[in-house]
Amino acid sequence: MSAAHPPAPGAPALPDRPPPSGPTAAPAYGDWTPAAPADGESEDASPASRLGPLPPPLTSRAHVGTRPPTYDAEPTALPAADPDDLDALVPDTVLDGARYGACTLRAVSVRGDSARYRGEPRRDALLTARFGAGERALVLVALATGTRTAPGAHLAAAEVCRWIGAAVGRSHERLTDDIRAARRADLKAGLHRLTDRSLGKLRAAATEQGLDPDDYAATLRCLLLSADPGCRTRVFFGVGPGGLFRLRDREWQDIEPEVAEVKGEPVLGFGSAPHETPDGDRLTMDLGIPTPPSPYEPAPEPPREPFRFRTSVARPGDVLLMCGTGFAEPLHGEPELRAHLADRWSGPEPPGLTAYLADTQVRVKGYADDRTAVAVWEA
């Protein structure tokens, strides 16, 4: 033990504080000295032992698989900033949540390990919005992913989220009625129009900026949730790859609409003379006749990718998961990740925001893209 330093010249002496008498004297910290142990109490008893044993730590994992990922687990480099365009900066992580009706919502978007290492912005965008109030409220969650390697990918993703949010918000009363009444064909037609219009505005914005529309582009995936506790219809729609899963009775189900099921031109609006698919969807051949008006928005130009749509009726205890490719691919490719999340998310209560963030950041070697995941727990 090192010797005590002599007091500085001119420093006042501490009253009623004798100097240490030897090497075994307890050190003083400020104006506090350790109290003598009470009768029958050992000197080495800690506050923790007097309060009882600590509970075991919560189960958490940094990664699954046989080897840890190559990249660091935490952010390394920040994206480059333009002092004249600071609004274009994207935070590393966005986390949100809510509880409406019979469901609890958790949503997160995290910059991928590769982008964190290279100082690139997060290409995924996430929007959560409530339109209306009370049991007639409608919750929209939209996620978009910009084109890989495109310099404005993060801006395109954010723009298409804002545009689909504005379009849904303007039509939320009609959408709420259709969801509560389970008008599947009407929902599919109307949401197809809103999606096409939003993506058409994105292509127009690319042209105005002198950019290639294929570079200034984004995939788009959305969930609509009714705040009515008696309505358990959940609506998924969008364009582009990703994942749609359901955790039921601790088993994962892949319920992503197949491209073969949705390939073709936009579903025509109300008033058409249709024939029906086995699912009851109305389809019309292209006879060169102008498209009838939509109940939501005017018809835009045809989309470049198939429109994806699915409605599902939730059961108590279900977990519905919508995600971009950065999270869908490791879920498909790593059974250990599916097992870990099934164990974590099958409890009686949904995880809190920080626990959900930790769960969605469990890493898998070989998967380093942005991760955006939206989960809905059914009461």
Tab-separated table of C-alpha atoms in Angstrom:
chain	number	residue	atom	x	y	z
A	1	MET	CA	0.000	0.000	0.000
A	2	SER	CA	1.358	3.362	-0.897
A	3	ALA	CA	2.086	5.882	1.834
A	4	ALA	CA	-0.429	8.656	2.445
A	5	HIS	CA	0.407	11.958	0.816
A	6	PRO	CA	1.128	14.824	3.217
A	7	PRO	CA	-1.450	17.594	3.258
A	8	ALA	CA	-0.916	20.384	0.808
A	9	PRO	CA	0.695	23.554	2.239
A	10	GLY	CA	-1.946	25.850	3.675
A	11	ALA	CA	-4.677	23.169	3.638
A	12	PRO	CA	-6.885	23.303	6.785
A	13	ALA	CA	-6.702	20.380	9.134
A	14	LEU	CA	-9.847	18.206	9.343
A	15	PRO	CA	-11.362	18.490	12.820
A	16	ASP	CA	-11.794	15.377	14.967
A	17	ARG	CA	-10.077	13.257	12.324
A	18	PRO	CA	-6.875	11.651	13.671
A	19	PRO	CA	-4.332	10.613	11.085
A	20	PRO	CA	-4.040	6.952	10.130
A	21	SER	CA	-2.114	5.055	12.795
A	22	GLY	CA	-0.607	2.389	10.596
A	23	PRO	CA	-0.824	0.393	7.406
A	24	THR	CA	-3.974	-1.386	8.542
A	25	ALA	CA	-6.029	1.751	9.065
A	26	ALA	CA	-9.134	2.071	6.893
A	27	PRO	CA	-8.873	4.784	4.223
A	28	ALA	CA	-11.136	7.794	4.488
A	29	TYR	CA	-13.333	8.870	1.556
A	30	GLY	CA	-14.332	12.525	1.791
A	31	ASP	CA	-16.086	13.039	5.084
A	32	TRP	CA	-17.236	9.431	5.413
A	33	THR	CA	-15.627	6.638	7.394
A	34	PRO	CA	-16.876	3.043	7.577
A	35	ALA	CA	-19.146	2.385	10.523
A	36	ALA	CA	-18.261	-0.311	13.007
A	37	PRO	CA	-20.201	-3.552	12.489
A	38	ALA	CA	-23.132	-4.123	14.790
A	39	ASP	CA	-23.103	-6.893	17.374
A	40	GLY	CA	-23.425	-10.269	15.733
A	41	GLU	CA	-22.684	-8.909	12.251
A	42	SER	CA	-19.544	-9.963	10.416
A	43	GLU	CA	-17.277	-7.279	9.062
A	44	ASP	CA	-17.321	-8.764	5.550
A	45	ALA	CA	-21.136	-8.696	5.187
A	46	SER	CA	-22.101	-6.795	2.032
A	47	PRO	CA	-25.260	-4.743	1.472
A	48	ALA	CA	-26.355	-7.294	-1.135
A	49	SER	CA	-26.151	-10.162	1.338
A	50	ARG	CA	-28.143	-8.195	3.915
A	51	LEU	CA	-30.899	-7.542	1.336
A	52	GLY	CA	-31.059	-11.132	0.148
A	53	PRO	CA	-29.663	-12.939	-2.905
A	54	LEU	CA	-29.793	-11.236	-6.279
A	55	PRO	CA	-32.060	-12.768	-8.960
A	56	PRO	CA	-30.370	-14.514	-11.881
A	57	PRO	CA	-29.646	-12.251	-14.859
A	58	LEU	CA	-32.068	-12.211	-17.755
A	59	THR	CA	-31.200	-14.487	-20.631
A	60	SER	CA	-29.564	-12.589	-23.451
A	61	ARG	CA	-27.257	-13.532	-26.293
A	62	ALA	CA	-24.834	-11.512	-28.323
A	63	HIS	CA	-24.946	-13.896	-31.278
A	64	VAL	CA	-26.107	-17.325	-32.410
A	65	GLY	CA	-24.229	-19.840	-34.497
A	66	THR	CA	-20.823	-21.454	-34.085
A	67	ARG	CA	-18.751	-18.271	-34.522
A	68	PRO	CA	-19.256	-14.604	-33.708
A	69	PRO	CA	-19.656	-12.152	-36.593
A	70	THR	CA	-16.552	-10.412	-37.934
A	71	TYR	CA	-17.750	-6.859	-37.289
A	72	ASP	CA	-17.905	-5.140	-33.915
A	73	ALA	CA	-21.169	-5.483	-32.029
A	74	GLU	CA	-21.489	-1.724	-31.495
A	75	PRO	CA	-21.373	1.245	-33.911
A	76	THR	CA	-17.894	2.190	-35.104
A	77	ALA	CA	-18.043	5.083	-37.591
A	78	LEU	CA	-20.620	7.806	-38.102
A	79	PRO	CA	-21.846	8.651	-41.622
A	80	ALA	CA	-20.342	11.737	-43.235
A	81	ALA	CA	-22.353	14.900	-42.592
A	82	ASP	CA	-23.062	17.850	-44.903
A	83	PRO	CA	-23.211	21.070	-42.857
A	84	ASP	CA	-25.754	22.485	-45.331
A	85	ASP	CA	-28.020	19.410	-45.239
A	86	LEU	CA	-28.099	18.129	-41.679
A	87	ASP	CA	-31.735	17.074	-42.108
A	88	ALA	CA	-30.454	14.190	-44.240
A	89	LEU	CA	-28.697	12.576	-41.276
A	90	VAL	CA	-30.194	9.274	-40.125
A	91	PRO	CA	-29.796	8.001	-36.535
A	92	ASP	CA	-28.182	4.617	-36.024
A	93	THR	CA	-31.254	3.189	-34.272
A	94	VAL	CA	-34.978	3.978	-34.139
A	95	LEU	CA	-37.170	2.292	-31.514
A	96	ASP	CA	-40.921	2.690	-31.028
A	97	GLY	CA	-43.909	0.978	-29.472
A	98	ALA	CA	-47.551	1.332	-28.510
A	99	ARG	CA	-50.603	-0.559	-27.253
A	100	TYR	CA	-53.960	-0.302	-28.986
A	101	GLY	CA	-57.000	-2.524	-28.988
A	102	ALA	CA	-55.988	-6.139	-28.490
A	103	CYS	CA	-52.389	-5.738	-29.629
A	104	THR	CA	-49.044	-4.458	-28.408
A	105	LEU	CA	-46.676	-3.034	-31.006
A	106	ARG	CA	-42.880	-3.070	-31.018
A	107	ALA	CA	-40.889	-1.576	-33.904
A	108	VAL	CA	-37.151	-1.122	-34.424
A	109	SER	CA	-34.753	-0.169	-37.212
A	110	VAL	CA	-31.022	-0.666	-36.596
A	111	ARG	CA	-28.062	0.132	-38.849
A	112	GLY	CA	-26.336	-3.020	-40.017
A	113	ASP	CA	-22.888	-4.131	-38.847
A	114	SER	CA	-21.405	-3.456	-42.278
A	115	ALA	CA	-22.774	0.097	-42.467
A	116	ARG	CA	-21.645	0.773	-38.891
A	117	TYR	CA	-18.111	-0.264	-39.771
A	118	ARG	CA	-17.940	1.688	-43.044
A	119	GLY	CA	-19.601	4.829	-41.749
A	120	GLU	CA	-22.579	4.508	-44.098
A	121	PRO	CA	-26.123	5.642	-43.233
A	122	ARG	CA	-28.925	3.242	-42.420
A	123	ARG	CA	-30.758	2.460	-45.680
A	124	ASP	CA	-33.888	1.277	-43.883
A	125	ALA	CA	-36.594	3.733	-42.865
A	126	LEU	CA	-39.345	3.160	-40.295
A	127	LEU	CA	-42.603	5.068	-39.792
A	128	THR	CA	-45.193	4.481	-37.056
A	129	ALA	CA	-48.337	6.627	-37.109
A	130	ARG	CA	-51.826	6.711	-35.597
A	131	PHE	CA	-54.723	8.270	-37.477
A	132	GLY	CA	-58.031	8.968	-35.746
A	133	ALA	CA	-58.937	8.412	-32.109
A	134	GLY	CA	-60.619	5.918	-29.844
A	135	GLU	CA	-61.760	2.606	-31.237
A	136	ARG	CA	-61.835	4.096	-34.746
A	137	ALA	CA	-58.117	4.836	-34.697
A	138	LEU	CA	-55.924	3.180	-37.320
A	139	VAL	CA	-52.244	2.419	-36.728
A	140	LEU	CA	-49.886	2.254	-39.696
A	141	VAL	CA	-46.355	0.864	-39.519
A	142	ALA	CA	-44.314	1.257	-42.706
A	143	LEU	CA	-40.767	0.145	-43.410
A	144	ALA	CA	-38.782	0.797	-46.547
A	145	THR	CA	-35.335	-0.159	-47.797
A	146	GLY	CA	-33.394	1.939	-50.289
A	147	THR	CA	-31.487	0.482	-53.215
A	148	ARG	CA	-28.148	-1.001	-52.194
A	149	THR	CA	-25.074	1.117	-53.131
A	150	ALA	CA	-27.253	4.073	-54.222
A	151	PRO	CA	-25.984	7.270	-52.546
A	152	GLY	CA	-29.490	8.543	-51.715
A	153	ALA	CA	-30.920	5.199	-50.630
A	154	HIS	CA	-31.784	6.360	-47.123
A	155	LEU	CA	-33.531	9.479	-48.463
A	156	ALA	CA	-35.656	7.472	-50.911
A	157	ALA	CA	-36.709	5.067	-48.154
A	158	ALA	CA	-37.714	7.914	-45.843
A	159	GLU	CA	-39.664	9.682	-48.600
A	160	VAL	CA	-41.733	6.672	-49.607
A	161	CYS	CA	-42.605	6.048	-45.946
A	162	ARG	CA	-43.832	9.618	-45.595
A	163	TRP	CA	-45.872	9.401	-48.809
A	164	ILE	CA	-47.600	6.138	-47.930
A	165	GLY	CA	-48.247	7.539	-44.463
A	166	ALA	CA	-49.895	10.649	-45.903
A	167	ALA	CA	-51.982	8.584	-48.338
A	168	VAL	CA	-53.192	6.185	-45.627
A	169	GLY	CA	-53.865	9.071	-43.265
A	170	ARG	CA	-56.115	10.835	-45.761
A	171	SER	CA	-58.111	7.625	-46.312
A	172	HIS	CA	-58.010	6.223	-42.778
A	173	GLU	CA	-61.749	6.462	-42.107
A	174	ARG	CA	-62.659	4.380	-45.179
A	175	LEU	CA	-59.821	1.952	-44.451
A	176	THR	CA	-60.969	1.573	-40.842
A	177	ASP	CA	-64.481	0.685	-41.979
A	178	ASP	CA	-63.174	-1.827	-44.536
A	179	ILE	CA	-60.924	-3.529	-41.981
A	180	ARG	CA	-63.656	-3.797	-39.350
A	181	ALA	CA	-66.084	-5.164	-41.953
A	182	ALA	CA	-63.415	-7.531	-43.391
A	183	ARG	CA	-63.877	-6.218	-46.955
A	184	ARG	CA	-60.796	-7.969	-48.270
A	185	ALA	CA	-61.256	-7.265	-51.971
A	186	ASP	CA	-61.940	-3.578	-51.354
A	187	LEU	CA	-58.887	-3.303	-49.105
A	188	LYS	CA	-56.638	-4.970	-51.641
A	189	ALA	CA	-57.793	-2.723	-54.488
A	190	GLY	CA	-57.563	0.493	-52.482
A	191	LEU	CA	-54.209	-0.227	-50.853
A	192	HIS	CA	-52.800	-1.281	-54.219
A	193	ARG	CA	-53.674	2.178	-55.530
A	194	LEU	CA	-52.136	3.974	-52.558
A	195	THR	CA	-48.929	1.972	-52.873
A	196	ASP	CA	-48.652	2.565	-56.619
A	197	ARG	CA	-49.193	6.274	-56.170
A	198	SER	CA	-46.522	6.531	-53.460
A	199	LEU	CA	-43.949	4.640	-55.524
A	200	GLY	CA	-44.896	6.703	-58.592
A	201	LYS	CA	-44.168	9.899	-56.650
A	202	LEU	CA	-40.771	8.442	-55.741
A	203	ARG	CA	-39.945	7.833	-59.411
A	204	ALA	CA	-41.084	11.358	-60.251
A	205	ALA	CA	-38.864	12.762	-57.497
A	206	ALA	CA	-35.900	10.896	-58.968
A	207	THR	CA	-36.547	12.414	-62.391
A	208	GLU	CA	-36.824	15.914	-60.933
A	209	GLN	CA	-33.415	15.457	-59.265
A	210	GLY	CA	-31.831	14.092	-62.440
A	211	LEU	CA	-31.388	10.638	-60.886
A	212	ASP	CA	-31.985	7.191	-62.309
A	213	PRO	CA	-35.384	6.029	-60.947
A	214	ASP	CA	-33.927	2.546	-60.467
A	215	ASP	CA	-31.304	3.991	-58.114
A	216	TYR	CA	-33.586	6.378	-56.244
A	217	ALA	CA	-36.018	3.592	-55.339
A	218	ALA	CA	-37.123	1.595	-52.326
A	219	THR	CA	-39.087	-1.461	-51.295
A	220	LEU	CA	-42.111	-0.822	-49.082
A	221	ARG	CA	-43.870	-3.024	-46.539
A	222	CYS	CA	-46.741	-1.947	-44.279
A	223	LEU	CA	-49.041	-3.174	-41.519
A	224	LEU	CA	-52.462	-1.742	-40.645
A	225	LEU	CA	-53.833	-2.351	-37.142
A	226	SER	CA	-57.276	-1.391	-35.883
A	227	ALA	CA	-57.585	0.085	-32.388
A	228	ASP	CA	-60.956	-1.642	-31.979
A	229	PRO	CA	-60.440	-4.388	-29.338
A	230	GLY	CA	-63.043	-6.517	-31.094
A	231	CYS	CA	-61.247	-6.359	-34.459
A	232	ARG	CA	-58.383	-8.829	-34.853
A	233	THR	CA	-57.928	-8.441	-38.614
A	234	ARG	CA	-54.336	-7.479	-39.415
A	235	VAL	CA	-53.558	-6.173	-42.899
A	236	PHE	CA	-50.180	-6.466	-44.622
A	237	PHE	CA	-49.389	-4.850	-47.975
A	238	GLY	CA	-46.413	-3.582	-49.940
A	239	VAL	CA	-43.950	-4.080	-52.767
A	240	GLY	CA	-40.596	-5.842	-52.609
A	241	PRO	CA	-38.950	-8.676	-50.688
A	242	GLY	CA	-38.785	-9.117	-46.945
A	243	GLY	CA	-40.455	-11.328	-44.395
A	244	LEU	CA	-43.875	-11.871	-42.842
A	245	PHE	CA	-43.949	-14.435	-40.056
A	246	ARG	CA	-46.329	-15.585	-37.341
A	247	LEU	CA	-45.282	-17.130	-34.041
A	248	ARG	CA	-48.104	-19.353	-32.814
A	249	ASP	CA	-47.798	-21.908	-30.010
A	250	ARG	CA	-43.988	-21.464	-30.034
A	251	GLU	CA	-43.810	-22.424	-33.723
A	252	TRP	CA	-42.795	-20.060	-36.527
A	253	GLN	CA	-44.978	-19.869	-39.649
A	254	ASP	CA	-43.854	-18.173	-42.866
A	255	ILE	CA	-46.949	-16.346	-44.152
A	256	GLU	CA	-45.250	-14.078	-46.705
A	257	PRO	CA	-47.426	-13.869	-49.864
A	258	GLU	CA	-45.727	-15.718	-52.692
A	259	VAL	CA	-44.815	-13.669	-55.765
A	260	ALA	CA	-46.675	-16.194	-57.914
A	261	GLU	CA	-49.836	-15.346	-55.973
A	262	VAL	CA	-49.604	-11.606	-56.571
A	263	LYS	CA	-47.945	-11.274	-60.000
A	264	GLY	CA	-49.813	-9.128	-62.510
A	265	GLU	CA	-51.210	-5.657	-63.089
A	266	PRO	CA	-52.913	-3.654	-60.361
A	267	VAL	CA	-56.272	-4.914	-59.190
A	268	LEU	CA	-58.912	-2.725	-60.836
A	269	GLY	CA	-61.181	-0.579	-58.743
A	270	PHE	CA	-64.760	-0.974	-57.674
A	271	GLY	CA	-67.465	-1.419	-60.283
A	272	SER	CA	-65.424	-3.758	-62.550
A	273	ALA	CA	-66.942	-6.934	-63.957
A	274	PRO	CA	-64.587	-9.503	-62.427
A	275	HIS	CA	-64.034	-13.186	-62.232
A	276	GLU	CA	-62.580	-14.513	-58.988
A	277	THR	CA	-59.546	-16.397	-57.783
A	278	PRO	CA	-59.947	-19.250	-55.263
A	279	ASP	CA	-59.253	-16.684	-52.546
A	280	GLY	CA	-62.079	-14.469	-53.742
A	281	ASP	CA	-59.872	-11.729	-55.174
A	282	ARG	CA	-61.383	-9.788	-58.071
A	283	LEU	CA	-59.267	-9.695	-61.227
A	284	THR	CA	-59.946	-8.110	-64.616
A	285	MET	CA	-58.167	-8.527	-67.946
A	286	ASP	CA	-56.540	-5.448	-69.503
A	287	LEU	CA	-58.884	-4.464	-72.325
A	288	GLY	CA	-57.338	-1.041	-72.852
A	289	ILE	CA	-60.192	0.670	-70.995
A	290	PRO	CA	-59.256	3.552	-68.643
A	291	THR	CA	-59.022	2.458	-65.033
A	292	PRO	CA	-62.063	3.373	-62.916
A	293	PRO	CA	-61.394	5.783	-60.066
A	294	SER	CA	-60.280	4.361	-56.733
A	295	PRO	CA	-62.141	5.156	-53.516
A	296	TYR	CA	-58.824	6.441	-52.114
A	297	GLU	CA	-56.609	8.004	-54.793
A	298	PRO	CA	-56.399	8.432	-58.584
A	299	ALA	CA	-54.716	5.555	-60.403
A	300	PRO	CA	-50.993	6.073	-61.058
A	301	GLU	CA	-48.726	4.325	-63.515
A	302	PRO	CA	-48.323	0.529	-63.116
A	303	PRO	CA	-45.815	-0.678	-60.518
A	304	ARG	CA	-42.499	-2.228	-61.454
A	305	GLU	CA	-42.795	-5.049	-58.894
A	306	PRO	CA	-45.721	-7.242	-57.828
A	307	PHE	CA	-48.019	-5.917	-55.137
A	308	ARG	CA	-48.120	-8.055	-52.018
A	309	PHE	CA	-51.225	-8.266	-49.848
A	310	ARG	CA	-52.430	-10.459	-47.040
A	311	THR	CA	-55.029	-10.256	-44.305
A	312	SER	CA	-54.871	-12.482	-41.252
A	313	VAL	CA	-57.129	-12.983	-38.260
A	314	ALA	CA	-55.053	-13.053	-35.092
A	315	ARG	CA	-55.567	-15.416	-32.192
A	316	PRO	CA	-54.768	-14.554	-28.571
A	317	GLY	CA	-51.083	-15.240	-27.950
A	318	ASP	CA	-50.012	-14.793	-31.578
A	319	VAL	CA	-46.979	-12.715	-32.525
A	320	LEU	CA	-47.030	-11.230	-36.035
A	321	LEU	CA	-43.622	-10.181	-37.364
A	322	MET	CA	-43.038	-8.013	-40.438
A	323	CYS	CA	-39.439	-7.271	-41.397
A	324	GLY	CA	-37.106	-6.218	-44.174
A	325	THR	CA	-34.646	-8.563	-45.847
A	326	GLY	CA	-31.911	-7.698	-43.334
A	327	PHE	CA	-33.844	-9.535	-40.613
A	328	ALA	CA	-35.833	-11.979	-42.761
A	329	GLU	CA	-32.704	-13.595	-44.212
A	330	PRO	CA	-31.076	-14.590	-40.885
A	331	LEU	CA	-34.461	-15.821	-39.643
A	332	HIS	CA	-34.724	-18.070	-42.696
A	333	GLY	CA	-31.089	-19.140	-42.595
A	334	GLU	CA	-30.387	-19.709	-38.902
A	335	PRO	CA	-32.709	-22.100	-36.996
A	336	GLU	CA	-30.981	-21.168	-33.737
A	337	LEU	CA	-32.140	-17.563	-34.115
A	338	ARG	CA	-35.726	-18.697	-34.681
A	339	ALA	CA	-35.539	-20.916	-31.606
A	340	HIS	CA	-34.050	-18.131	-29.485
A	341	LEU	CA	-36.729	-15.617	-30.459
A	342	ALA	CA	-39.509	-18.160	-30.013
A	343	ASP	CA	-38.284	-18.727	-26.476
A	344	ARG	CA	-37.979	-15.014	-25.759
A	345	TRP	CA	-41.306	-13.972	-27.303
A	346	SER	CA	-43.611	-16.770	-26.104
A	347	GLY	CA	-43.960	-15.445	-22.560
A	348	PRO	CA	-47.168	-14.146	-21.001
A	349	GLU	CA	-46.210	-10.498	-21.611
A	350	PRO	CA	-44.630	-8.728	-24.603
A	351	PRO	CA	-41.028	-7.571	-24.103
A	352	GLY	CA	-40.330	-3.974	-23.206
A	353	LEU	CA	-38.687	-1.671	-25.696
A	354	THR	CA	-35.120	-2.267	-24.534
A	355	ALA	CA	-35.624	-6.043	-24.358
A	356	TYR	CA	-37.093	-6.037	-27.867
A	357	LEU	CA	-34.127	-4.032	-29.135
A	358	ALA	CA	-31.727	-6.562	-27.603
A	359	ASP	CA	-33.653	-9.487	-29.098
A	360	THR	CA	-33.617	-8.078	-32.613
A	361	GLN	CA	-29.890	-7.329	-32.392
A	362	VAL	CA	-28.830	-10.946	-31.750
A	363	ARG	CA	-26.285	-11.312	-34.502
A	364	VAL	CA	-25.560	-14.105	-36.974
A	365	LYS	CA	-22.295	-14.417	-38.877
A	366	GLY	CA	-22.727	-13.643	-42.559
A	367	TYR	CA	-25.685	-11.278	-42.093
A	368	ALA	CA	-24.616	-7.648	-41.710
A	369	ASP	CA	-27.409	-5.592	-43.355
A	370	ASP	CA	-29.746	-3.148	-41.638
A	371	ARG	CA	-32.372	-4.791	-39.468
A	372	THR	CA	-35.914	-3.435	-39.346
A	373	ALA	CA	-38.552	-5.488	-37.573
A	374	VAL	CA	-42.147	-4.777	-36.530
A	375	ALA	CA	-43.811	-7.212	-34.127
A	376	VAL	CA	-47.386	-7.306	-32.853
A	377	TRP	CA	-48.338	-9.267	-29.712
A	378	GLU	CA	-51.974	-10.297	-29.379
A	379	ALA	CA	-53.533	-10.124	-25.910
